[in-house]
Amino acid sequence: MVEANPGNPLLLGNYAKFLKEIRGDYSRAEEYCGRAILANLDDGNLLAVYADLIWHNQNDIQRAKSYFEQAVKTAPND
C-alpha cells in the first residue's frame, strides 16, 4: 500500500505510527515519519511523533526539541 502511494502523507504517517506503536520498529518508523513530514510540513501531530522518534532513536535532544517546537507552532491547539 505504501509503495503504491509513496507521497501520501496520511498513509506514510499512519504507517510510521504502526511501526512505532505496534511493531516497535523505531528506526523504520523514523524513516517513514520523515517522509510523511516532507510530504506535509503542516501536521503538528506528525511533527511531535517525529520529535519523539528522534529523541528515542538518536538521543538528539536539541533536534527533537526543535521538532517539538515546530509542532506546537503548527498546531497550538492539539
PDB file of C-alpha atoms in Angstrom:
ATOM      1  CA  MET A   1       0.000   0.000   0.000  1.00  0.00           C
ATOM      2  CA  VAL A   2       2.759   2.443   0.926  1.00  0.00           C
ATOM      3  CA  GLU A   3       4.655   1.586  -2.258  1.00  0.00           C
ATOM      4  CA  ALA A   4       1.541   2.376  -4.311  1.00  0.00           C
ATOM      5  CA  ASN A   5       1.172   5.807  -2.629  1.00  0.00           C
ATOM      6  CA  PRO A   6       4.716   6.896  -1.704  1.00  0.00           C
ATOM      7  CA  GLY A   7       3.803  10.584  -1.464  1.00  0.00           C
ATOM      8  CA  ASN A   8       0.645  10.272   0.618  1.00  0.00           C
ATOM      9  CA  PRO A   9       1.437  11.939   3.969  1.00  0.00           C
ATOM     10  CA  LEU A  10      -1.560  10.421   5.781  1.00  0.00           C
ATOM     11  CA  LEU A  11      -0.647   6.901   4.736  1.00  0.00           C
ATOM     12  CA  LEU A  12       3.049   7.419   5.498  1.00  0.00           C
ATOM     13  CA  GLY A  13       2.273   8.925   8.888  1.00  0.00           C
ATOM     14  CA  ASN A  14      -0.127   6.162   9.853  1.00  0.00           C
ATOM     15  CA  TYR A  15       2.383   3.534   8.767  1.00  0.00           C
ATOM     16  CA  ALA A  16       5.083   5.250  10.829  1.00  0.00           C
ATOM     17  CA  LYS A  17       2.811   5.186  13.889  1.00  0.00           C
ATOM     18  CA  PHE A  18       2.053   1.499  13.249  1.00  0.00           C
ATOM     19  CA  LEU A  19       5.761   0.698  13.021  1.00  0.00           C
ATOM     20  CA  LYS A  20       6.449   2.587  16.243  1.00  0.00           C
ATOM     21  CA  GLU A  21       3.499   1.519  18.389  1.00  0.00           C
ATOM     22  CA  ILE A  22       2.715  -2.000  17.148  1.00  0.00           C
ATOM     23  CA  ARG A  23       5.949  -3.333  15.715  1.00  0.00           C
ATOM     24  CA  GLY A  24       8.369  -1.433  17.933  1.00  0.00           C
ATOM     25  CA  ASP A  25      10.473  -0.678  14.844  1.00  0.00           C
ATOM     26  CA  TYR A  26      11.581   2.821  15.784  1.00  0.00           C
ATOM     27  CA  SER A  27      14.209   3.090  13.068  1.00  0.00           C
ATOM     28  CA  ARG A  28      11.812   2.410  10.192  1.00  0.00           C
ATOM     29  CA  ALA A  29       9.149   4.492  11.919  1.00  0.00           C
ATOM     30  CA  GLU A  30      11.538   7.448  11.889  1.00  0.00           C
ATOM     31  CA  GLU A  31      12.197   6.911   8.177  1.00  0.00           C
ATOM     32  CA  TYR A  32       8.509   6.839   7.236  1.00  0.00           C
ATOM     33  CA  CYS A  33       7.649   9.692   9.558  1.00  0.00           C
ATOM     34  CA  GLY A  34      10.361  11.805   7.934  1.00  0.00           C
ATOM     35  CA  ARG A  35       8.927  11.014   4.507  1.00  0.00           C
ATOM     36  CA  ALA A  36       5.446  11.976   5.701  1.00  0.00           C
ATOM     37  CA  ILE A  37       6.709  15.298   7.034  1.00  0.00           C
ATOM     38  CA  LEU A  38       8.389  16.074   3.717  1.00  0.00           C
ATOM     39  CA  ALA A  39       5.024  15.479   2.046  1.00  0.00           C
ATOM     40  CA  ASN A  40       3.148  17.650   4.580  1.00  0.00           C
ATOM     41  CA  LEU A  41       5.035  20.128   6.755  1.00  0.00           C
ATOM     42  CA  ASP A  42       1.838  21.351   8.438  1.00  0.00           C
ATOM     43  CA  ASP A  43       0.934  18.284  10.516  1.00  0.00           C
ATOM     44  CA  GLY A  44       1.682  19.136  14.137  1.00  0.00           C
ATOM     45  CA  ASN A  45       0.895  15.654  15.426  1.00  0.00           C
ATOM     46  CA  LEU A  46       3.269  14.085  12.942  1.00  0.00           C
ATOM     47  CA  LEU A  47       5.994  16.567  13.842  1.00  0.00           C
ATOM     48  CA  ALA A  48       5.570  15.591  17.503  1.00  0.00           C
ATOM     49  CA  VAL A  49       5.801  11.879  16.674  1.00  0.00           C
ATOM     50  CA  TYR A  50       8.949  12.563  14.651  1.00  0.00           C
ATOM     51  CA  ALA A  51      10.453  14.525  17.535  1.00  0.00           C
ATOM     52  CA  ASP A  52       9.775  11.607  19.867  1.00  0.00           C
ATOM     53  CA  LEU A  53      11.402   9.193  17.427  1.00  0.00           C
ATOM     54  CA  ILE A  54      14.493  11.385  17.077  1.00  0.00           C
ATOM     55  CA  TRP A  55      14.760  11.596  20.841  1.00  0.00           C
ATOM     56  CA  HIS A  56      14.318   7.837  21.234  1.00  0.00           C
ATOM     57  CA  ASN A  57      16.483   6.687  18.291  1.00  0.00           C
ATOM     58  CA  GLN A  58      19.267   9.226  18.217  1.00  0.00           C
ATOM     59  CA  ASN A  59      19.133  10.735  21.704  1.00  0.00           C
ATOM     60  CA  ASP A  60      19.406  14.099  19.923  1.00  0.00           C
ATOM     61  CA  ILE A  61      17.591  16.305  22.406  1.00  0.00           C
ATOM     62  CA  GLN A  62      18.237  19.586  20.595  1.00  0.00           C
ATOM     63  CA  ARG A  63      16.933  18.303  17.263  1.00  0.00           C
ATOM     64  CA  ALA A  64      13.934  16.689  18.950  1.00  0.00           C
ATOM     65  CA  LYS A  65      13.216  19.937  20.787  1.00  0.00           C
ATOM     66  CA  SER A  66      13.203  21.891  17.527  1.00  0.00           C
ATOM     67  CA  TYR A  67      10.633  19.489  16.047  1.00  0.00           C
ATOM     68  CA  PHE A  68       8.503  19.680  19.206  1.00  0.00           C
ATOM     69  CA  GLU A  69       8.600  23.479  18.999  1.00  0.00           C
ATOM     70  CA  GLN A  70       7.666  23.359  15.318  1.00  0.00           C
ATOM     71  CA  ALA A  71       4.769  21.028  16.186  1.00  0.00           C
ATOM     72  CA  VAL A  72       3.456  23.493  18.778  1.00  0.00           C
ATOM     73  CA  LYS A  73       3.698  26.382  16.318  1.00  0.00           C
ATOM     74  CA  THR A  74       1.978  24.377  13.604  1.00  0.00           C
ATOM     75  CA  ALA A  75      -0.871  23.067  15.763  1.00  0.00           C
ATOM     76  CA  PRO A  76      -1.025  25.060  19.020  1.00  0.00           C
ATOM     77  CA  ASN A  77      -4.451  23.690  19.989  1.00  0.00           C
ATOM     78  CA  ASP A  78      -3.621  19.995  19.583  1.00  0.00           C
TER      79      ASP A  78
END
